[in-house]
Amino acid sequence: MASAAASRRSTVNGLMRAVNHGVTCPCHGCRTANGITDVVQAGKALLSKGRARTYTVPATETTTDYAFEVSAANLRFGSGVTREIGMDFNNMKATKVGVFTDPTVAKLLPMKQAIESLESNGVKYEIFDRCRVEPNQDSWEDAINFARSKNFSHFLAVGGGSSMDTAKVANLFSCYPDTDLLEFVNAPVGKGTPIAKTLKPLVAVPTTAGTGSETTGTAIFDYTPLSAKTGIASRAMRPTLGIVDPLNTESCPRPVHISAGLDTLFHALESYTAIPYTSRSPRPDNPLKRPAYQGRNPVADVFSLWALQQTVKYLPRVAKDQHDKEALEAMLLASTFAGIGFGTAGVHLCHGLSYGISGLNKTLPKWAGSGYQVDHPLVPHGVSVAITAPAVFQFTTPSSPDRHREVSAIFNRYKPDNVDDSKISDEDIGKVLYDRIARFLVDLDMPRGIGALGYTKKDIPKLVESTLPQARVLVLAPGYENNEEGRHQLSGILENSMSF
């Protein structure tokens, strides 16, 4: 028996060596064919000897997950691809398309090109142009009622994340005509019921380089009864196709470029520093229950790290020159890459804290007003995310000093301070990263902490309370304790974010 077990282990080890050393990426040629042949032959040998076994979920004493899933929208990138939308809907046999946008984008070139493409290809459509910048439950219900009354076969979103998210939920609830808004909203605010139906095809056309919503099944809104943001996260809502056209971001005002770019930046940075997927708990008892946000993993790391590098390099260029075509194109692609990264790995504290920061705000700051044509209180999403970032990543650094040291070096390339990161101790790298992120934000004319938004230390308890419902993202933060200690941790981060 011992000899047989040793033989099986030897065979398995041989398989592992074949996979790790014999099989290489097809793009790089060489040993791929031989490696695969070796694995296949070894597998046949196992089967012929009766040693292969049916795979079952590993039975271990731990409750953490052991797998991750990669899921993203089909994407088309290129200047001018918006003109192909009509052909896409014809190819999908659309009978009537619901077009969702906001009042500002409705008057701009991206919508003009989209509608011209629909009309030139004979596609029937109706427009909903009341998508609210930073949507709330009233604006979502307005869009849902519109969609339910029109019998659309397909959906088209043209705009920023607010319009794309609104189109997602309009599509969702048109397929569930008698269902209440909170049915699918993330628990504990809503019921968090899984989406069981296949939704209608949705084409998403981003006009900002930030949200990455064209790649994800996430939609966020301001739930005013709690003065906090929440949302729905399900792969079922992911767009069928993302049309990523660099021409569509050229009309953005500078504040919108910056806020959207900061959203990209922290999508990438939060997903790159999230807990490993093997640390996420509980392990699902069925693959259908594996969440969209699963923790960092090797695939997400590739997309997130590239997006982080591109954003640190190109966002300051866009801030200086809104007509820098190379920088605009790089930022839009970075936004999409970050969307793929965080759509698999998830975000954590910056986004979790942002929902209260924006939801509790009662004014339209003058530094935002010039870029957002709205008549309601607003902290732009990217700003609310970025404002706590220096303190957040100082907090998460002890979990993985080397990964945060790598991030710190990326920020240092933006404006070198002649400090050798390899010589910075694990104990000090968090403070260095705090300073470098803060410097980056200050150079983009960001408010210097939540105190600049009008908050005081007296507001910290209610900011904490508005953050706690975001447990699905908070638990992805390394070092965060999902208990009473977590309240103290959030309070400390917010206090450390009053100014920088």
Coordinates of C-alpha atoms in Angstrom, one line a residue:
M1 CA 0.0 0.0 0.0
A2 CA 2.8 2.4 0.9
S3 CA 4.5 1.6 -2.4
A4 CA 1.4 2.3 -4.4
A5 CA 0.8 5.6 -2.6
A6 CA 4.4 6.6 -3.3
S7 CA 3.9 5.7 -6.9
R8 CA 0.8 7.9 -7.2
R9 CA 2.6 10.8 -5.5
S10 CA 5.4 10.4 -8.0
T11 CA 3.0 10.5 -10.9
V12 CA 1.2 13.6 -9.6
N13 CA 4.6 15.3 -9.0
G14 CA 5.5 14.4 -12.6
L15 CA 2.3 16.0 -13.8
M16 CA 3.0 19.2 -11.8
R17 CA 6.5 19.4 -13.3
A18 CA 5.1 19.0 -16.7
V19 CA 2.6 21.8 -16.2
N20 CA 5.0 24.1 -14.6
H21 CA 8.0 23.5 -16.8
G22 CA 6.9 21.8 -20.0
V23 CA 3.9 24.0 -20.9
T24 CA 4.5 27.6 -21.9
C25 CA 2.3 30.3 -23.3
P26 CA 1.4 29.6 -26.9
C27 CA 2.5 33.2 -27.7
H28 CA 6.0 32.1 -26.8
G29 CA 6.1 28.8 -28.7
C30 CA 8.8 26.3 -27.8
R31 CA 7.6 23.5 -25.5
T32 CA 3.9 23.9 -25.4
A33 CA 2.9 21.0 -27.6
N34 CA 5.3 18.6 -26.0
G35 CA 4.2 19.7 -22.5
I36 CA 0.6 19.2 -23.2
T37 CA 1.3 15.8 -24.8
D38 CA 3.2 14.7 -21.7
V39 CA 0.3 15.8 -19.4
V40 CA -2.3 14.0 -21.6
Q41 CA -0.3 10.8 -21.9
A42 CA 0.2 10.8 -18.1
G43 CA -3.5 11.3 -17.6
K44 CA -4.3 8.4 -19.9
A45 CA -1.9 6.2 -18.0
L46 CA -3.6 7.0 -14.7
L47 CA -7.0 6.2 -16.2
S48 CA -5.8 3.0 -17.7
K49 CA -4.5 1.8 -14.4
G50 CA -7.7 2.8 -12.6
R51 CA -5.9 5.4 -10.4
A52 CA -7.8 8.5 -11.6
R53 CA -10.6 9.7 -9.2
T54 CA -13.6 11.8 -9.7
Y55 CA -12.9 15.4 -8.6
T56 CA -14.7 16.6 -5.4
V57 CA -14.6 19.8 -3.5
P58 CA -11.6 19.5 -1.1
A59 CA -12.7 18.5 2.4
T60 CA -10.4 20.5 4.7
E61 CA -10.7 21.8 8.2
T62 CA -10.5 25.5 7.0
T63 CA -13.5 27.5 5.9
T64 CA -11.6 29.8 3.4
D65 CA -12.0 29.5 -0.3
Y66 CA -9.6 27.7 -2.6
A67 CA -10.6 29.0 -6.0
F68 CA -11.3 32.2 -7.9
E69 CA -13.3 32.9 -11.0
V70 CA -12.5 35.4 -13.8
S71 CA -15.4 37.1 -15.6
A72 CA -15.5 40.2 -17.7
A73 CA -17.4 41.8 -20.5
N74 CA -16.5 41.5 -24.1
L75 CA -14.8 44.7 -25.1
R76 CA -14.0 46.6 -28.2
F77 CA -11.4 49.4 -28.0
G78 CA -10.6 51.9 -30.6
S79 CA -11.1 55.5 -31.8
G80 CA -14.5 55.7 -33.6
V81 CA -15.9 52.3 -32.6
T82 CA -19.1 54.0 -31.4
R83 CA -20.1 54.1 -35.0
E84 CA -20.4 50.3 -35.0
I85 CA -23.2 50.2 -32.4
G86 CA -26.1 50.0 -34.9
M87 CA -24.5 47.0 -36.6
D88 CA -24.0 45.3 -33.2
F89 CA -27.7 45.6 -32.4
N90 CA -28.6 44.4 -35.8
N91 CA -26.3 41.4 -35.4
M92 CA -28.1 40.7 -32.0
K93 CA -31.5 40.9 -33.7
A94 CA -32.7 43.8 -31.6
T95 CA -36.3 44.9 -32.1
K96 CA -36.3 47.9 -29.7
V97 CA -33.4 49.4 -27.8
G98 CA -33.7 51.4 -24.6
V99 CA -31.0 54.1 -24.6
F100 CA -29.9 55.4 -21.2
T101 CA -27.9 58.6 -20.6
D102 CA -27.8 61.7 -18.5
P103 CA -29.0 65.2 -19.5
T104 CA -25.5 66.5 -20.2
V105 CA -24.1 63.6 -22.2
A106 CA -27.4 63.6 -24.1
K107 CA -26.2 66.7 -25.9
L108 CA -22.7 65.6 -26.6
L109 CA -20.9 63.8 -29.5
P110 CA -20.9 60.3 -28.0
M111 CA -24.7 60.3 -27.9
K112 CA -24.9 61.9 -31.3
Q113 CA -22.7 59.2 -32.9
A114 CA -24.6 56.4 -31.1
I115 CA -28.0 57.6 -32.3
E116 CA -26.7 58.2 -35.8
S117 CA -25.4 54.6 -35.9
L118 CA -28.8 53.2 -34.6
E119 CA -30.7 55.2 -37.2
S120 CA -28.4 54.4 -40.1
N121 CA -28.8 50.7 -39.4
G122 CA -32.6 50.9 -39.0
V123 CA -32.6 50.1 -35.2
K124 CA -35.7 51.2 -33.3
Y125 CA -35.0 52.9 -30.0
E126 CA -36.3 55.2 -27.2
I127 CA -34.2 57.5 -25.0
F128 CA -34.2 57.8 -21.3
D129 CA -32.0 60.9 -20.6
R130 CA -32.8 61.4 -16.9
C131 CA -30.0 59.3 -15.4
R132 CA -28.8 61.1 -12.3
V133 CA -25.1 61.8 -11.6
E134 CA -24.6 59.7 -8.5
P135 CA -28.0 57.9 -8.7
N136 CA -30.3 57.4 -5.8
Q137 CA -33.3 55.1 -5.3
D138 CA -35.7 57.7 -6.8
S139 CA -33.7 58.1 -10.0
W140 CA -33.3 54.3 -10.3
E141 CA -37.0 53.7 -9.8
D142 CA -37.7 56.4 -12.5
A143 CA -35.5 54.5 -14.9
I144 CA -37.0 51.1 -13.9
N145 CA -40.5 52.3 -14.5
F146 CA -39.5 53.6 -17.9
A147 CA -38.0 50.3 -18.9
R148 CA -40.9 48.2 -17.6
S149 CA -43.3 50.2 -19.7
K150 CA -41.5 49.9 -23.0
N151 CA -40.8 46.2 -23.7
F152 CA -37.2 46.7 -24.8
S153 CA -35.4 43.8 -26.3
H154 CA -32.0 45.3 -25.7
F155 CA -30.3 48.1 -23.7
L156 CA -27.7 50.7 -24.5
A157 CA -25.9 52.9 -21.9
V158 CA -24.0 56.0 -23.0
G159 CA -22.3 58.0 -20.3
G160 CA -20.3 57.6 -17.1
G161 CA -20.7 55.0 -14.4
S162 CA -24.0 56.5 -13.2
S163 CA -25.6 56.0 -16.6
M164 CA -24.2 52.5 -17.1
D165 CA -25.3 51.5 -13.6
T166 CA -28.8 52.9 -14.1
A167 CA -29.1 51.0 -17.4
K168 CA -28.0 47.8 -15.6
V169 CA -30.8 48.0 -13.0
A170 CA -33.4 49.1 -15.6
N171 CA -32.5 46.0 -17.5
L172 CA -32.6 43.8 -14.4
F173 CA -36.0 45.0 -13.1
S174 CA -37.6 44.9 -16.5
C175 CA -36.9 41.2 -16.4
Y176 CA -38.4 41.1 -12.9
P177 CA -41.5 43.3 -13.4
D178 CA -43.0 42.7 -10.0
T179 CA -39.9 42.8 -7.8
D180 CA -39.1 45.5 -5.2
L181 CA -35.9 47.5 -5.6
L182 CA -34.3 46.1 -2.4
E183 CA -34.7 42.5 -3.4
F184 CA -31.3 42.2 -5.1
V185 CA -29.5 45.0 -3.2
N186 CA -26.5 43.8 -1.2
A187 CA -27.2 42.7 2.4
P188 CA -27.7 44.0 5.0
V189 CA -29.4 47.0 3.3
G190 CA -31.3 44.8 0.9
K191 CA -32.1 41.1 0.7
G192 CA -29.2 40.2 -1.5
T193 CA -31.2 37.7 -3.4
P194 CA -29.2 36.0 -6.2
I195 CA -30.2 36.9 -9.8
A196 CA -31.5 33.7 -11.4
K197 CA -32.6 35.0 -14.8
T198 CA -30.6 35.7 -17.9
L199 CA -31.0 39.5 -18.6
K200 CA -31.4 41.2 -21.9
P201 CA -28.3 42.2 -23.8
L202 CA -26.7 45.5 -22.7
V203 CA -24.1 47.5 -24.7
A204 CA -22.2 50.0 -22.5
V205 CA -20.3 53.0 -23.9
P206 CA -18.2 54.8 -21.3
T207 CA -17.7 58.6 -21.7
T208 CA -15.4 58.9 -18.7
A209 CA -12.2 57.1 -17.9
G210 CA -12.9 55.9 -14.4
T211 CA -15.6 53.5 -13.3
G212 CA -14.8 50.5 -15.5
S213 CA -18.6 49.8 -15.3
E214 CA -18.6 48.5 -18.8
T215 CA -16.7 45.5 -17.5
T216 CA -18.5 44.6 -14.3
G217 CA -21.8 43.4 -13.0
T218 CA -21.9 46.1 -10.2
A219 CA -24.3 49.0 -9.9
I220 CA -24.1 51.6 -7.1
F221 CA -26.7 54.1 -5.8
D222 CA -27.3 56.4 -2.9
Y223 CA -29.8 54.9 -0.5
T224 CA -31.0 58.1 1.1
P225 CA -32.9 56.5 4.1
L226 CA -29.5 55.5 5.4
S227 CA -27.5 58.4 4.0
A228 CA -25.1 55.9 2.5
K229 CA -24.4 54.2 -0.8
T230 CA -24.9 50.6 -1.5
G231 CA -25.7 48.6 -4.7
I232 CA -26.2 45.3 -6.5
A233 CA -23.3 43.1 -7.5
S234 CA -23.9 40.1 -9.8
R235 CA -22.3 38.7 -12.9
A236 CA -25.7 38.5 -14.4
M237 CA -25.8 42.3 -14.8
R238 CA -22.4 42.5 -16.6
P239 CA -22.8 44.2 -20.0
T240 CA -22.8 42.0 -23.1
L241 CA -20.4 44.4 -24.9
G242 CA -18.3 47.4 -23.8
I243 CA -17.6 49.9 -26.6
V244 CA -14.5 51.7 -25.4
D245 CA -13.9 54.7 -27.7
P246 CA -11.2 57.2 -26.7
L247 CA -13.1 59.9 -28.7
N248 CA -15.9 59.8 -26.1
T249 CA -13.9 61.2 -23.2
E250 CA -12.6 64.3 -25.0
S251 CA -15.6 66.4 -23.9
C252 CA -15.1 65.8 -20.2
P253 CA -14.4 68.9 -18.0
R254 CA -11.1 68.8 -16.0
P255 CA -12.7 68.0 -12.6
V256 CA -14.6 65.0 -14.2
H257 CA -11.3 63.7 -15.8
I258 CA -9.6 63.9 -12.4
S259 CA -12.4 62.4 -10.3
A260 CA -12.9 59.6 -12.8
G261 CA -9.2 59.0 -13.0
L262 CA -8.9 58.7 -9.2
D263 CA -11.6 56.1 -9.3
T264 CA -9.5 54.1 -11.8
L265 CA -6.4 54.6 -9.6
F266 CA -8.0 53.2 -6.4
H267 CA -9.9 50.4 -8.2
A268 CA -6.5 49.2 -9.2
L269 CA -4.7 49.9 -5.9
E270 CA -7.5 48.4 -3.7
S271 CA -7.8 45.3 -5.8
Y272 CA -4.0 44.8 -5.8
T273 CA -3.8 45.1 -2.0
A274 CA -7.0 43.1 -1.1
I275 CA -6.7 40.0 0.9
P276 CA -5.7 36.9 -1.2
Y277 CA -8.6 34.9 -2.5
T278 CA -7.5 32.0 -0.4
S279 CA -8.1 34.0 2.7
R280 CA -11.7 34.9 1.9
S281 CA -14.3 33.3 4.1
P282 CA -16.8 31.6 4.0
R283 CA -16.0 29.1 1.3
P284 CA -19.2 28.8 -0.9
D285 CA -20.9 25.4 -0.8
N286 CA -21.8 25.9 -4.5
P287 CA -19.9 27.8 -7.3
L288 CA -23.0 29.9 -8.0
K289 CA -22.5 31.4 -4.5
R290 CA -19.0 32.5 -5.1
P291 CA -19.1 36.4 -5.0
A292 CA -18.0 38.7 -7.8
Y293 CA -15.4 40.2 -5.4
Q294 CA -13.2 37.4 -4.4
G295 CA -9.9 38.9 -3.2
R296 CA -6.6 39.4 -5.1
N297 CA -5.5 36.7 -7.4
P298 CA -2.8 36.3 -10.1
V299 CA -5.1 37.3 -13.0
A300 CA -6.5 40.4 -11.3
D301 CA -3.0 41.4 -10.3
V302 CA -1.9 41.6 -13.9
F303 CA -4.7 44.0 -14.8
S304 CA -4.6 46.0 -11.6
L305 CA -0.9 46.6 -11.5
W306 CA -0.8 47.7 -15.2
A307 CA -3.8 50.1 -14.6
L308 CA -2.1 51.5 -11.5
Q309 CA 1.2 52.2 -13.4
Q310 CA -0.7 53.8 -16.3
T311 CA -2.8 56.0 -14.1
V312 CA 0.0 57.4 -12.0
K313 CA 1.8 58.2 -15.2
Y314 CA -1.0 59.7 -17.3
L315 CA -3.6 61.2 -15.0
P316 CA -1.4 64.2 -14.1
R317 CA -0.9 64.7 -17.9
V318 CA -4.7 64.8 -18.4
A319 CA -5.0 67.2 -15.5
K320 CA -2.6 69.6 -17.2
D321 CA -3.9 69.2 -20.7
Q322 CA -7.4 67.9 -21.4
H323 CA -6.5 67.5 -25.1
D324 CA -3.5 65.2 -24.6
K325 CA -4.7 62.4 -26.9
E326 CA -2.1 59.9 -25.8
A327 CA -2.9 60.5 -22.1
L328 CA -6.6 60.3 -22.7
E329 CA -6.4 57.0 -24.6
A330 CA -4.1 55.6 -21.9
M331 CA -6.5 56.6 -19.1
L332 CA -9.5 55.0 -20.8
L333 CA -7.7 51.8 -21.3
A334 CA -6.4 51.9 -17.8
S335 CA -10.0 52.4 -16.6
T336 CA -11.1 49.3 -18.4
F337 CA -8.1 47.2 -17.2
A338 CA -8.8 48.3 -13.6
G339 CA -12.5 47.3 -14.1
I340 CA -11.4 43.8 -15.1
G341 CA -9.0 43.7 -12.1
F342 CA -11.4 44.9 -9.4
G343 CA -14.3 43.1 -11.0
T344 CA -12.6 39.9 -10.0
A345 CA -10.6 40.9 -6.9
G346 CA -12.9 43.6 -5.5
V347 CA -12.2 46.9 -3.7
H348 CA -12.0 47.5 0.0
L349 CA -11.6 50.4 2.5
C350 CA -11.4 53.5 0.2
H351 CA -14.6 52.5 -1.5
G352 CA -16.3 51.3 1.6
L353 CA -15.6 54.7 3.4
S354 CA -16.5 56.7 0.3
Y355 CA -20.1 55.8 0.4
G356 CA -20.7 57.6 3.7
I357 CA -18.5 60.5 2.8
S358 CA -20.6 61.2 -0.3
G359 CA -23.9 60.1 1.2
L360 CA -23.8 62.4 4.2
N361 CA -22.5 65.5 2.3
K362 CA -25.1 68.3 2.1
T363 CA -23.3 70.8 -0.1
L364 CA -21.9 71.1 -3.6
P365 CA -18.3 72.1 -3.1
K366 CA -17.1 74.9 -5.3
W367 CA -14.1 72.8 -6.4
A368 CA -16.6 70.3 -8.0
G369 CA -19.3 72.6 -9.2
S370 CA -17.5 73.8 -12.4
G371 CA -17.3 70.2 -13.7
Y372 CA -20.6 68.7 -12.7
Q373 CA -23.8 70.3 -14.0
V374 CA -26.0 69.1 -11.1
D375 CA -28.3 70.9 -8.7
H376 CA -27.9 68.5 -5.7
P377 CA -25.3 68.0 -3.0
L378 CA -22.3 66.1 -4.4
V379 CA -18.9 64.8 -3.6
P380 CA -17.8 63.3 -6.9
H381 CA -17.3 59.6 -6.4
G382 CA -13.6 59.6 -7.3
V383 CA -12.9 62.4 -4.8
S384 CA -14.8 60.6 -2.0
V385 CA -12.7 57.4 -2.7
A386 CA -9.4 59.2 -2.9
I387 CA -9.8 61.4 0.2
T388 CA -9.0 58.6 2.7
A389 CA -6.4 56.8 0.6
P390 CA -3.2 58.0 2.3
A391 CA -4.5 56.7 5.7
V392 CA -6.1 53.6 4.2
F393 CA -2.9 52.3 2.7
Q394 CA -0.8 53.2 5.7
F395 CA -3.3 50.9 7.6
T396 CA -3.0 48.0 5.1
T397 CA 0.8 48.1 4.6
P398 CA 1.7 45.7 7.5
S399 CA -0.3 43.0 5.8
S400 CA 2.1 42.8 2.9
P401 CA 5.0 45.3 3.2
D402 CA 6.6 44.2 0.0
R403 CA 3.5 44.6 -2.1
H404 CA 3.0 48.1 -0.7
R405 CA 6.7 48.9 -1.2
E406 CA 6.1 48.1 -4.9
V407 CA 3.1 50.4 -5.0
S408 CA 5.1 53.2 -3.2
A409 CA 7.9 52.9 -5.9
I410 CA 5.3 53.4 -8.6
F411 CA 4.1 56.7 -7.0
N412 CA 7.8 57.7 -6.6
R413 CA 8.3 57.5 -10.3
Y414 CA 5.8 60.3 -10.7
K415 CA 7.8 62.7 -8.7
P416 CA 11.1 61.0 -7.4
D417 CA 12.2 61.9 -3.9
N418 CA 15.6 60.1 -4.3
V419 CA 14.7 57.6 -1.6
D420 CA 15.7 54.0 -2.2
D421 CA 12.6 52.0 -1.4
S422 CA 14.5 48.8 -0.9
K423 CA 16.2 50.3 2.1
I424 CA 13.0 51.5 3.7
S425 CA 12.0 49.2 6.6
D426 CA 8.7 47.3 6.7
E427 CA 7.8 49.5 9.7
D428 CA 8.3 52.7 7.8
I429 CA 7.0 51.9 4.3
G430 CA 3.4 52.7 5.3
K431 CA 4.3 56.3 6.3
V432 CA 6.3 56.8 3.1
L433 CA 3.4 55.5 1.0
Y434 CA 1.0 57.8 2.9
D435 CA 3.2 60.8 2.0
R436 CA 3.5 59.8 -1.7
I437 CA -0.2 59.3 -2.2
A438 CA -1.0 62.6 -0.5
R439 CA 1.6 64.4 -2.7
F440 CA 0.0 62.9 -5.8
L441 CA -3.5 64.0 -4.7
V442 CA -2.4 67.5 -3.7
D443 CA -0.8 68.0 -7.2
L444 CA -4.2 67.2 -8.7
D445 CA -5.8 70.0 -6.6
M446 CA -7.8 67.5 -4.4
P447 CA -9.3 68.7 -1.1
R448 CA -6.7 68.0 1.5
G449 CA -8.6 65.6 3.7
I450 CA -12.2 65.1 4.8
G451 CA -12.0 68.2 6.9
A452 CA -11.8 70.2 3.6
L453 CA -15.2 68.7 2.7
G454 CA -16.7 70.2 5.9
Y455 CA -16.5 67.2 8.2
T456 CA -15.2 67.5 11.7
K457 CA -14.1 64.9 14.3
K458 CA -17.6 65.0 15.7
D459 CA -18.8 63.5 12.4
I460 CA -16.6 60.4 12.6
P461 CA -19.1 58.2 14.5
K462 CA -21.8 58.7 11.9
L463 CA -19.3 58.2 9.1
V464 CA -18.4 54.9 10.7
E465 CA -22.0 53.9 11.0
S466 CA -22.6 54.7 7.3
T467 CA -19.6 52.6 6.3
L468 CA -20.4 49.4 8.3
P469 CA -23.2 48.3 5.9
Q470 CA -20.4 48.0 3.2
A471 CA -19.2 44.7 4.8
R472 CA -18.9 42.9 1.5
V473 CA -16.0 45.2 0.5
L474 CA -14.7 46.0 4.0
V475 CA -13.9 42.3 4.7
L476 CA -11.6 42.3 1.6
A477 CA -9.3 44.8 3.4
P478 CA -6.2 43.1 5.0
G479 CA -6.1 43.8 8.7
Y480 CA -9.7 44.8 9.0
E481 CA -11.6 43.1 11.8
N482 CA -15.3 42.6 11.1
N483 CA -16.3 43.2 14.7
E484 CA -16.3 45.9 17.3
E485 CA -12.6 46.3 16.7
G486 CA -13.4 47.2 13.1
R487 CA -15.3 50.3 14.3
H488 CA -12.2 51.5 16.1
Q489 CA -10.1 50.8 13.0
L490 CA -12.5 52.8 10.8
S491 CA -12.5 55.6 13.3
G492 CA -8.7 55.7 13.3
I493 CA -8.5 55.8 9.5
L494 CA -11.1 58.6 9.3
E495 CA -9.3 60.6 12.0
N496 CA -6.0 60.2 10.1
S497 CA -7.9 61.4 7.0
M498 CA -9.1 64.7 8.5
S499 CA -6.2 66.5 6.7
F500 CA -3.0 65.5 4.8

